[in-house]
Amino acid sequence: MAKAKHVSETPATQWLRKANIVFTEHNYDYIDHGGAQEAARQLKFPPAQVAKTLIMEDENTKPLIIVMHGDREVSTKNLARQIGVKKVTPCKPEVAQRHSGYMVGGTSPFGTRKTMPIFIEQSLLEFPTILINGGKRGYLLELPPTTLVTALGATPVDAGLDAHA
């Protein structure tokens, strides 16, 4: 099980505990618009190992989740092509919150309000562990990235772009 001393209970941690998935908790000082880069800096992890969870939608406004390296952007064109839809666009924050049940900046792929297809940048699977949001701002969970594939059925994709490109 997870560490005996835990700092938070969120729908994400409840889901993981119910599924008997082991994780380690990490807290950091949330900064508006700091994102995964700021979390990586504070927790002393490479930004590529800190994943961001983004809620997007296709041309029919069907929501989906993409988990991406903290230091990369999502190529919505590449993602759309790989998942067989015409177009993918980021959801507005209030729409993302309605779909996931989480505030933007605290979105986790675990324990979402709605069941959505989940995609993970395939190169994230090369890390032994990643840090991913635990369901609230300033709270990350460390676990093997393969957990997203085995427990959530996430589909690996190649849709990352250098953030500074």
Backbone as a printed PyTorch tensor [residue, N CA C, xyz], in Angstrom:
tensor([[[  0.8410,  -1.1990,   0.0000],
         [  0.0000,   0.0000,   0.0000],
         [  0.8770,   1.2510,   0.0000]],

        [[  0.1990,   2.3750,  -0.0960],
         [  0.9090,   3.6530,  -0.0950],
         [  1.5000,   3.8760,   1.2960]],

        [[  2.3210,   4.8920,   1.4000],
         [  2.9030,   5.2300,   2.6930],
         [  1.7890,   5.3540,   3.7320]],

        [[  2.0810,   4.9680,   4.9580],
         [  1.0840,   5.0510,   6.0220],
         [  0.7010,   6.5110,   6.2720]],

        [[  1.6820,   7.3950,   6.2330],
         [  1.4090,   8.8160,   6.4640],
         [  1.1040,   9.4580,   5.1160]],

        [[ -0.1500,   9.8540,   4.9430],
         [ -0.4860,  10.5250,   3.6990],
         [ -1.0900,  11.8820,   4.0030]],

        [[ -0.9580,  12.7800,   3.0520],
         [ -1.3140,  14.1680,   3.2940],
         [ -2.6630,  14.5410,   2.7150]],

        [[ -3.1860,  13.6950,   1.8650],
         [ -4.3990,  14.0960,   1.1860],
         [ -5.1910,  12.8720,   0.7780]],

        [[ -6.4880,  13.0530,   0.6800],
         [ -7.3440,  12.0150,   0.1240],
         [ -8.1180,  12.7110,  -0.9960]],

        [[ -7.9250,  12.2330,  -2.1850],
         [ -8.6060,  12.7930,  -3.3480],
         [ -9.2920,  11.6430,  -4.0840]],

        [[-10.1570,  11.9310,  -5.0370],
         [-10.7120,  10.8320,  -5.8300],
         [ -9.6100,   9.9900,  -6.4850]],

        [[ -8.4920,  10.6260,  -6.8450],
         [ -7.3730,   9.9010,  -7.4670],
         [ -6.7390,   8.9200,  -6.4860]],

        [[ -6.4350,   9.3790,  -5.2660],
         [ -5.7970,   8.4820,  -4.3010],
         [ -6.7710,   7.4020,  -3.8490]],

        [[ -8.0340,   7.7300,  -3.7290],
         [ -9.0370,   6.7160,  -3.3750],
         [ -9.0890,   5.6320,  -4.4530]],

        [[ -9.0820,   6.0550,  -5.7170],
         [ -9.1380,   5.1140,  -6.8380],
         [ -7.9140,   4.2020,  -6.8180]],

        [[ -6.7300,   4.8030,  -6.6360],
         [ -5.4880,   4.0310,  -6.6290],
         [ -5.4410,   3.0490,  -5.4650]],

        [[ -5.8540,   3.4840,  -4.2810],
         [ -5.8440,   2.5900,  -3.1150],
         [ -6.8180,   1.4310,  -3.3180]],

        [[ -7.9850,   1.7410,  -3.8620],
         [ -8.9820,   0.6960,  -4.1150],
         [ -8.4400,  -0.3390,  -5.1110]],

        [[ -7.6330,   0.1260,  -6.0670],
         [ -7.0320,  -0.7650,  -7.0720],
         [ -5.7230,  -1.3950,  -6.5790]],

        [[ -5.3690,  -1.1320,  -5.3080],
         [ -4.1210,  -1.6530,  -4.7130],
         [ -2.8800,  -1.2590,  -5.5050]],

        [[ -2.8630,  -0.0250,  -5.9750],
         [ -1.7110,   0.4910,  -6.7210],
         [ -0.8430,   1.3140,  -5.7710]],

        [[  0.4230,   0.9590,  -5.7100],
         [  1.3750,   1.6260,  -4.8170],
         [  1.8390,   2.9340,  -5.4560]],

        [[  1.9060,   3.9750,  -4.6540],
         [  2.3950,   5.2740,  -5.1260],
         [  3.0630,   5.9940,  -3.9680]],

        [[  3.8680,   6.9870,  -4.3080],
         [  4.5260,   7.8420,  -3.3250],
         [  4.0020,   9.2540,  -3.5250]],

        [[  3.7350,   9.9380,  -2.4230],
         [  3.1880,  11.2970,  -2.4970],
         [  4.2970,  12.3470,  -2.4360]],

        [[  4.1160,  13.4140,  -3.2070],
         [  5.0510,  14.5440,  -3.2110],
         [  4.2300,  15.8310,  -3.1910]],

        [[  4.5420,  16.7040,  -2.2440],
         [  3.8870,  18.0150,  -2.1840],
         [  4.8700,  19.0890,  -2.6230]],

        [[  4.3290,  20.1330,  -3.2270],
         [  5.1410,  21.2950,  -3.5790],
         [  4.2590,  22.5280,  -3.4850]],

        [[  4.8720,  23.6950,  -3.4890],
         [  4.1230,  24.9440,  -3.4060],
         [  3.5890,  25.2910,  -4.7840]],

        [[  2.2710,  25.1600,  -4.9500],
         [  1.6410,  25.4310,  -6.2390],
         [  1.7700,  26.9080,  -6.5800]],

        [[  2.1550,  27.1810,  -7.8130],
         [  2.2600,  28.5550,  -8.3190],
         [  1.4200,  28.6240,  -9.5890]],

        [[  0.4960,  29.5980,  -9.6570],
         [ -0.3300,  29.7530, -10.8610],
         [  0.5370,  29.8060, -12.1030]],

        [[  0.1920,  29.0360, -13.0840],
         [  0.8790,  28.9730, -14.3850],
         [  2.3130,  28.4560, -14.2880]],

        [[  2.6860,  27.8810, -13.1410],
         [  4.0290,  27.2980, -12.9930],
         [  4.1090,  25.9360, -13.6540]],

        [[  2.9980,  25.2080, -13.5780],
         [  2.8920,  23.9180, -14.2430],
         [  3.9010,  22.8810, -13.7910]],

        [[  4.0540,  21.8880, -14.6490],
         [  4.9470,  20.7690, -14.3630],
         [  6.3950,  21.2290, -14.2250]],

        [[  6.7470,  22.2870, -14.9590],
         [  8.1300,  22.7940, -14.8860],
         [  8.4610,  23.2540, -13.4660]],

        [[  7.5200,  23.9710, -12.8560],
         [  7.7270,  24.4750, -11.4970],
         [  7.7620,  23.3180, -10.4990]],

        [[  6.8680,  22.3540, -10.6660],
         [  6.8590,  21.1860,  -9.7880],
         [  8.1930,  20.4450,  -9.8890]],

        [[  8.6800,  20.2650, -11.1090],
         [  9.9580,  19.5740, -11.3280],
         [ 11.0960,  20.3220, -10.6210]],

        [[ 11.0930,  21.6420, -10.7380],
         [ 12.1410,  22.4480, -10.1150],
         [ 12.1150,  22.2620,  -8.5950]],

        [[ 10.9380,  22.3870,  -7.9990],
         [ 10.8370,  22.2860,  -6.5440],
         [ 11.1510,  20.8810,  -6.0250]],

        [[ 10.7150,  19.8700,  -6.7600],
         [ 10.8960,  18.4860,  -6.3000],
         [ 12.2000,  17.8550,  -6.7840]],

        [[ 12.9470,  18.6230,  -7.5800],
         [ 14.2510,  18.1810,  -8.0960],
         [ 14.1490,  16.8980,  -8.9350]],

        [[ 13.1890,  16.9160,  -9.8550],
         [ 13.0220,  15.8540, -10.8490],
         [ 13.2380,  16.4690, -12.2190]],

        [[ 13.6940,  15.7020, -13.1990],
         [ 13.7800,  16.2440, -14.5520],
         [ 12.3710,  16.6010, -15.0510]],

        [[ 12.1980,  17.7660, -15.6920],
         [ 10.8630,  18.1530, -16.1780],
         [ 10.2250,  17.1010, -17.0900]],

        [[ 11.0390,  16.3570, -17.8180],
         [ 10.4880,  15.3310, -18.7120],
         [  9.8390,  14.1910, -17.9340]],

        [[ 10.2200,  14.0250, -16.6640],
         [  9.6910,  12.9310, -15.8440],
         [  8.4350,  13.3460, -15.0710]],

        [[  8.1100,  14.6320, -15.1080],
         [  6.9000,  15.1310, -14.4610],
         [  5.8380,  15.2550, -15.5500]],

        [[  4.7820,  14.4660, -15.4210],
         [  3.7480,  14.4280, -16.4650],
         [  2.6430,  15.4310, -16.1800]],

        [[  2.1100,  16.0100, -17.2470],
         [  0.9370,  16.8610, -17.1020],
         [ -0.2530,  16.1200, -17.7110]],

        [[ -1.3960,  16.2950, -17.0790],
         [ -2.6330,  15.6460, -17.5150],
         [ -3.5170,  16.7220, -18.1250]],

        [[ -3.8080,  16.5820, -19.4090],
         [ -4.5800,  17.5910, -20.1250],
         [ -5.9030,  17.0040, -20.6160]],

        [[ -6.9640,  17.7760, -20.4390],
         [ -8.2770,  17.3720, -20.9380],
         [ -8.4990,  18.1000, -22.2610]],

        [[ -8.7480,  17.3160, -23.3000],
         [ -8.9890,  17.8790, -24.6310],
         [-10.2900,  17.2970, -25.1580]],

        [[-10.6960,  17.7570, -26.3300],
         [-11.9140,  17.2130, -26.9350],
         [-11.7500,  17.1220, -28.4380]],

        [[-12.5190,  16.1900, -29.0260],
         [-12.4640,  16.0340, -30.4770],
         [-13.4850,  16.9540, -31.1400]],

        [[-13.6280,  16.8180, -32.4550],
         [-14.5290,  17.7040, -33.2050],
         [-15.9870,  17.5550, -32.7850]],

        [[-16.3370,  16.4570, -32.1230],
         [-17.7030,  16.2380, -31.6370],
         [-17.8380,  16.5790, -30.1580]],

        [[-16.8770,  17.3110, -29.6300],
         [-16.7790,  17.7110, -28.2180],
         [-16.7340,  16.5230, -27.2560]],

        [[-16.2730,  15.3660, -27.7450],
         [-16.0810,  14.2200, -26.8640],
         [-14.7500,  14.4140, -26.1450]],

        [[-14.7700,  14.3730, -24.8010],
         [-13.5350,  14.6160, -24.0480],
         [-12.5770,  13.4320, -24.0830]],

        [[-11.2950,  13.7610, -23.9240],
         [-10.2470,  12.7520, -23.8380],
         [ -9.1340,  13.3070, -22.9630]],

        [[ -8.3040,  12.4020, -22.4820],
         [ -7.1690,  12.7850, -21.6370],
         [ -5.8820,  12.4620, -22.3840]],

        [[ -4.9440,  13.4060, -22.3440],
         [ -3.5990,  13.1480, -22.8650],
         [ -2.6130,  13.4410, -21.7280]],

        [[ -1.7410,  12.4900, -21.4670],
         [ -0.6920,  12.6520, -20.4510],
         [  0.6130,  12.8770, -21.1980]],

        [[  1.2410,  14.0030, -20.9220],
         [  2.4070,  14.4620, -21.6880],
         [  3.5310,  14.8480, -20.7390]],

        [[  4.7800,  14.7580, -21.2310],
         [  5.9450,  15.2530, -20.4860],
         [  5.6940,  16.7010, -20.0810]],

        [[  6.1630,  17.0580, -18.8880],
         [  5.9950,  18.4180, -18.4020],
         [  6.7100,  19.4690, -19.2180]],

        [[  7.7310,  19.0630, -19.9770],
         [  8.5040,  20.0330, -20.7580],
         [  8.1770,  19.9600, -22.2500]],

        [[  7.0470,  19.3530, -22.5960],
         [  6.6690,  19.2450, -24.0070],
         [  5.2300,  19.7290, -24.1950]],

        [[  4.9230,  20.0690, -25.4200],
         [  3.5600,  20.4520, -25.7940],
         [  2.9290,  19.2930, -26.5490]],

        [[  1.6160,  19.3400, -26.7060],
         [  0.9060,  18.3120, -27.4710],
         [  0.6840,  18.8140, -28.8900]],

        [[  1.0890,  18.0090, -29.8650],
         [  0.7390,  18.2980, -31.2570],
         [ -0.6770,  17.7720, -31.4520]],

        [[ -1.6430,  18.6820, -31.4530],
         [ -3.0430,  18.2570, -31.5790],
         [ -3.2960,  17.6180, -32.9440]],

        [[ -2.5640,  18.0520, -33.9660],
         [ -2.7120,  17.4320, -35.2980],
         [ -2.2350,  15.9870, -35.2780]],

        [[ -1.0480,  15.7520, -34.7090],
         [ -0.5240,  14.3840, -34.6180],
         [ -1.4280,  13.5070, -33.7550]],

        [[ -1.8930,  14.0560, -32.6490],
         [ -2.7630,  13.2940, -31.7590],
         [ -4.0560,  12.9100, -32.4890]],

        [[ -4.6820,  13.8770, -33.1510],
         [ -5.9360,  13.6040, -33.8750],
         [ -5.7280,  12.5040, -34.9090]],

        [[ -4.6530,  12.6020, -35.6590],
         [ -4.3790,  11.6100, -36.7010],
         [ -4.2000,  10.2170, -36.0850]],

        [[ -3.4680,  10.1500, -34.9760],
         [ -3.1870,   8.8500, -34.3580],
         [ -4.4010,   8.2120, -33.6970]],

        [[ -5.3520,   9.0280, -33.2440],
         [ -6.5140,   8.4430, -32.5620],
         [ -7.7380,   8.3790, -33.4790]],

        [[ -7.5560,   8.7890, -34.7470],
         [ -8.6140,   8.6120, -35.7270],
         [ -9.7590,   9.6090, -35.6590]],

        [[ -9.4620,  10.8390, -35.2570],
         [-10.4780,  11.8970, -35.2760],
         [ -9.9780,  13.0310, -36.1710]],

        [[-10.9070,  13.9230, -36.5460],
         [-10.5360,  15.0240, -37.4430],
         [ -9.7320,  16.1050, -36.7370]],

        [[-10.1010,  16.3740, -35.4750],
         [ -9.5080,  17.5200, -34.7900],
         [ -9.5160,  17.2820, -33.2770]],

        [[ -8.4710,  17.7650, -32.6050],
         [ -8.3950,  17.7470, -31.1430],
         [ -8.0430,  19.1580, -30.6910]],

        [[ -8.7660,  19.6550, -29.7050],
         [ -8.4820,  20.9800, -29.1470],
         [ -8.5320,  20.9080, -27.6250]],

        [[ -7.7590,  21.7630, -26.9490],
         [ -7.8240,  21.7960, -25.4810],
         [ -9.2040,  22.2760, -25.0310]],

        [[ -9.6770,  21.7300, -23.9490],
         [-10.9430,  22.1870, -23.3730],
         [-10.7110,  23.5020, -22.6290]],

        [[-11.7370,  24.3260, -22.5820],
         [-11.6980,  25.5140, -21.7270],
         [-11.6220,  25.0060, -20.2850]],

        [[-10.9680,  25.7640, -19.3870],
         [-10.8030,  25.2830, -18.0090],
         [-12.1040,  24.8220, -17.3490]],

        [[-13.1860,  25.5770, -17.5130],
         [-14.4390,  25.1930, -16.8510],
         [-15.0270,  23.9070, -17.4440]],

        [[-14.7960,  23.6740, -18.7400],
         [-15.2710,  22.4480, -19.3880],
         [-14.4100,  21.2650, -18.9250]],

        [[-13.1010,  21.4670, -18.8750],
         [-12.1870,  20.4210, -18.3970],
         [-12.5620,  20.0160, -16.9730]],

        [[-12.8720,  20.9940, -16.1530],
         [-13.2430,  20.7230, -14.7570],
         [-14.5410,  19.9270, -14.6820]],

        [[-15.4980,  20.2440, -15.5450],
         [-16.7630,  19.5000, -15.5730],
         [-16.5310,  18.0400, -15.9550]],

        [[-15.6650,  17.8100, -16.9290],
         [-15.3870,  16.4450, -17.3750],
         [-14.6170,  15.6390, -16.3280]],

        [[-13.5730,  16.2530, -15.7540],
         [-12.6660,  15.5060, -14.8760],
         [-13.0790,  15.5210, -13.4150]],

        [[-13.7530,  16.5930, -12.9920],
         [-14.0550,  16.7600, -11.5770],
         [-12.9160,  17.4130, -10.8180]],

        [[-11.8430,  17.7640, -11.5180],
         [-10.6650,  18.3840, -10.8970],
         [-10.4800,  19.8090, -11.3930]],

        [[ -9.9240,  20.6450, -10.5070],
         [ -9.5510,  21.9970, -10.9180],
         [ -8.3520,  21.9170, -11.8530]],

        [[ -8.3110,  22.8070, -12.8470],
         [ -7.1440,  22.8810, -13.7230],
         [ -5.9360,  23.1930, -12.8360]],

        [[ -4.8510,  22.4770, -13.0760],
         [ -3.6740,  22.5870, -12.2090],
         [ -3.6420,  21.4650, -11.1850]],

        [[ -4.7470,  20.7260, -11.0980],
         [ -4.8430,  19.6040, -10.1700],
         [ -5.4740,  18.3800, -10.8190]],

        [[ -5.4570,  18.3500, -12.1500],
         [ -6.1200,  17.2710, -12.8800],
         [ -5.3120,  15.9790, -12.8420]],

        [[ -5.9800,  14.9050, -12.4530],
         [ -5.3780,  13.5780, -12.4340],
         [ -6.1360,  12.6900, -13.4160]],

        [[ -5.4480,  11.7270, -14.0340],
         [ -6.1690,  10.7910, -14.8960],
         [ -6.9060,   9.7190, -14.0910]],

        [[ -6.6170,   9.6420, -12.7860],
         [ -7.2380,   8.6370, -11.9170],
         [ -8.4600,   9.2350, -11.2220]],

        [[ -9.5320,   8.4780, -11.1490],
         [-10.7110,   8.9160, -10.4050],
         [-11.4480,  10.0880, -11.0140]],

        [[-11.4740,  10.1660, -12.3350],
         [-12.1710,  11.2820, -12.9970],
         [-13.6860,  11.1170, -12.8830]],

        [[-14.3830,  12.2460, -12.9590],
         [-15.8400,  12.2470, -12.8860],
         [-16.4450,  11.4490, -14.0370]],

        [[-15.9500,  11.6840, -15.2470],
         [-16.4240,  10.9660, -16.4270],
         [-15.3250,  10.0110, -16.8880]],

        [[-15.7270,   8.8720, -17.4220],
         [-14.7590,   7.9620, -18.0270],
         [-14.4310,   8.5020, -19.4140]],

        [[-13.1580,   8.7180, -19.6700],
         [-12.7080,   9.2680, -20.9530],
         [-11.5870,   8.3950, -21.4880]],

        [[-11.4330,   8.3370, -22.8260],
         [-10.2600,   7.6430, -23.3520],
         [ -8.9950,   8.3750, -22.8990]],

        [[ -7.9640,   7.5970, -22.5830],
         [ -6.7130,   8.1760, -22.0830],
         [ -5.5840,   7.7960, -23.0300]],

        [[ -4.7660,   8.7920, -23.3430],
         [ -3.6050,   8.6060, -24.2010],
         [ -2.3940,   9.0770, -23.4200]],

        [[ -1.2760,   8.3740, -23.6050],
         [ -0.0410,   8.7280, -22.9130],
         [  1.0820,   8.8230, -23.9320]],

        [[  1.8680,   9.8720, -23.8200],
         [  3.0330,  10.0240, -24.6890],
         [  3.9250,   8.8040, -24.4710]],

        [[  4.1860,   8.0710, -25.5460],
         [  4.8700,   6.7760, -25.4060],
         [  6.2480,   6.8760, -24.7560]],

        [[  6.9640,   7.9680, -24.9590],
         [  8.2990,   8.0690, -24.3550],
         [  8.2440,   8.2080, -22.8320]],

        [[  7.0770,   8.5650, -22.2570],
         [  6.9420,   8.5790, -20.7950],
         [  7.0860,   7.1690, -20.2260]],

        [[  6.7340,   6.1740, -21.0350],
         [  6.7790,   4.7880, -20.5800],
         [  8.2120,   4.2810, -20.3970]],

        [[  9.1940,   5.0570, -20.8620],
         [ 10.5980,   4.6680, -20.7150],
         [ 11.1380,   4.9360, -19.3070]],

        [[ 10.4520,   5.7910, -18.5460],
         [ 10.9040,   6.1030, -17.1840],
         [ 10.4600,   4.9970, -16.2310]],

        [[ 11.2900,   4.6840, -15.2040],
         [ 10.8430,   3.7000, -14.2160],
         [  9.6440,   4.2260, -13.4150]],

        [[  9.6700,   5.5340, -13.1120],
         [  8.5320,   6.1880, -12.4510],
         [  8.3530,   7.5710, -13.0640]],

        [[  7.1240,   8.0820, -12.9330],
         [  6.8350,   9.4650, -13.3050],
         [  6.0980,  10.1100, -12.1330]],

        [[  6.0780,  11.4190, -12.1360],
         [  5.2540,  12.1640, -11.1940],
         [  4.0350,  12.6320, -11.9730]],

        [[  2.8540,  12.4010, -11.4070],
         [  1.6120,  12.7820, -12.0780],
         [  0.6700,  13.3500, -11.0310]],

        [[ -0.1990,  14.2560, -11.4310],
         [ -1.0370,  14.9420, -10.4690],
         [ -1.8960,  13.9630,  -9.6720]],

        [[ -2.0060,  14.2580,  -8.3940],
         [ -2.7690,  13.4090,  -7.4840],
         [ -4.1630,  13.9010,  -7.1880]],

        [[ -4.6250,  14.9020,  -7.9240],
         [ -6.0030,  15.3460,  -7.7580],
         [ -6.1880,  16.6790,  -7.0800]],

        [[ -5.0840,  17.3610,  -6.7970],
         [ -5.2020,  18.7290,  -6.3000],
         [ -3.9090,  19.4710,  -6.6080]],

        [[ -4.0050,  20.7730,  -6.6130],
         [ -2.8440,  21.6000,  -6.9310],
         [ -1.7680,  21.4200,  -5.8690]],

        [[ -0.5170,  21.2720,  -6.3390],
         [  0.6060,  21.1410,  -5.4140],
         [  0.7770,  19.7440,  -4.8490]],

        [[  0.1860,  18.7460,  -5.5210],
         [  0.2040,  17.3760,  -4.9930],
         [  0.4090,  16.3920,  -6.1400]],

        [[  1.6030,  15.7640,  -6.1620],
         [  1.9270,  14.8190,  -7.2210],
         [  2.1270,  13.4250,  -6.6430]],

        [[  1.8490,  12.4270,  -7.4800],
         [  2.0450,  11.0360,  -7.1080],
         [  3.1370,  10.4500,  -7.9760]],

        [[  4.0190,   9.6860,  -7.3740],
         [  5.0770,   9.0080,  -8.1240],
         [  4.6880,   7.5410,  -8.2590]],

        [[  4.6650,   7.0750,  -9.5130],
         [  4.3280,   5.6810,  -9.7860],
         [  4.8560,   5.2940, -11.1600]],

        [[  4.8950,   3.9880, -11.4390],
         [  5.3700,   3.5790, -12.7700],
         [  4.3960,   4.0620, -13.8530]],

        [[  4.9040,   4.6090, -14.9500],
         [  4.0060,   5.1040, -15.9990],
         [  3.1800,   3.9830, -16.6320]],

        [[  3.6980,   2.7620, -16.5660],
         [  2.9510,   1.6330, -17.1240],
         [  1.6280,   1.4170, -16.4000]],

        [[  1.5000,   1.9590, -15.1890],
         [  0.2370,   1.8850, -14.4450],
         [ -0.9030,   2.4920, -15.2580]],

        [[ -0.6090,   3.5570, -16.0090],
         [ -1.6590,   4.1860, -16.8020],
         [ -2.1590,   3.2520, -17.9000]],

        [[ -1.2580,   2.4360, -18.4280],
         [ -1.6370,   1.4870, -19.4780],
         [ -2.3740,   0.2990, -18.8640]],

        [[ -1.8000,  -0.2690, -17.7920],
         [ -2.3840,  -1.4800, -17.2170],
         [ -3.6710,  -1.2040, -16.4430]],

        [[ -3.7200,  -0.1210, -15.6760],
         [ -4.8780,   0.1430, -14.8160],
         [ -5.9590,   0.9910, -15.4950]],

        [[ -5.5460,   1.8780, -16.3990],
         [ -6.5120,   2.7760, -17.0390],
         [ -6.7410,   2.4670, -18.5150]],

        [[ -5.9300,   1.5800, -19.0680],
         [ -6.0770,   1.2790, -20.4900],
         [ -5.5980,   2.3950, -21.3930]],

        [[ -4.6610,   3.2070, -20.9010],
         [ -4.1320,   4.3170, -21.7080],
         [ -3.4540,   3.7850, -22.9660]],

        [[ -3.6590,   4.5020, -24.0570],
         [ -3.0700,   4.1410, -25.3400],
         [ -1.8230,   4.9850, -25.5800]],

        [[ -0.6650,   4.3610, -25.8200],
         [  0.5350,   5.1480, -26.1280],
         [  0.4020,   5.8430, -27.4890]],

        [[  0.8400,   7.1000, -27.5360],
         [  0.8470,   7.8890, -28.7660],
         [  2.1720,   8.6280, -28.8630]],

        [[  2.4450,   9.1620, -30.0420],
         [  3.6400,   9.9730, -30.2640],
         [  3.1530,  11.3340, -30.7250]],

        [[  2.8610,  12.2090, -29.7590],
         [  2.2710,  13.5110, -30.0860],
         [  2.9710,  14.6720, -29.4060]],

        [[  4.1950,  14.4400, -28.8990],
         [  4.8930,  15.4960, -28.1800],
         [  5.7040,  16.4060, -29.0930]],

        [[  5.7110,  17.6630, -28.7350],
         [  6.5190,  18.6770, -29.4270],
         [  7.3750,  19.3700, -28.3910]],

        [[  8.5970,  19.7640, -28.7670],
         [  9.4070,  20.5520, -27.8540],
         [  8.6340,  21.8210, -27.5190]],

        [[  8.5800,  22.1550, -26.2440],
         [  7.8200,  23.3110, -25.7870],
         [  8.3470,  24.6120, -26.3620]],

        [[  9.6240,  24.6290, -26.7450],
         [ 10.2310,  25.8700, -27.2390],
         [ 10.3620,  25.8790, -28.7590]],

        [[  9.7030,  24.9360, -29.4120],
         [  9.8190,  24.8460, -30.8800],
         [  9.0090,  25.9230, -31.5620]]])
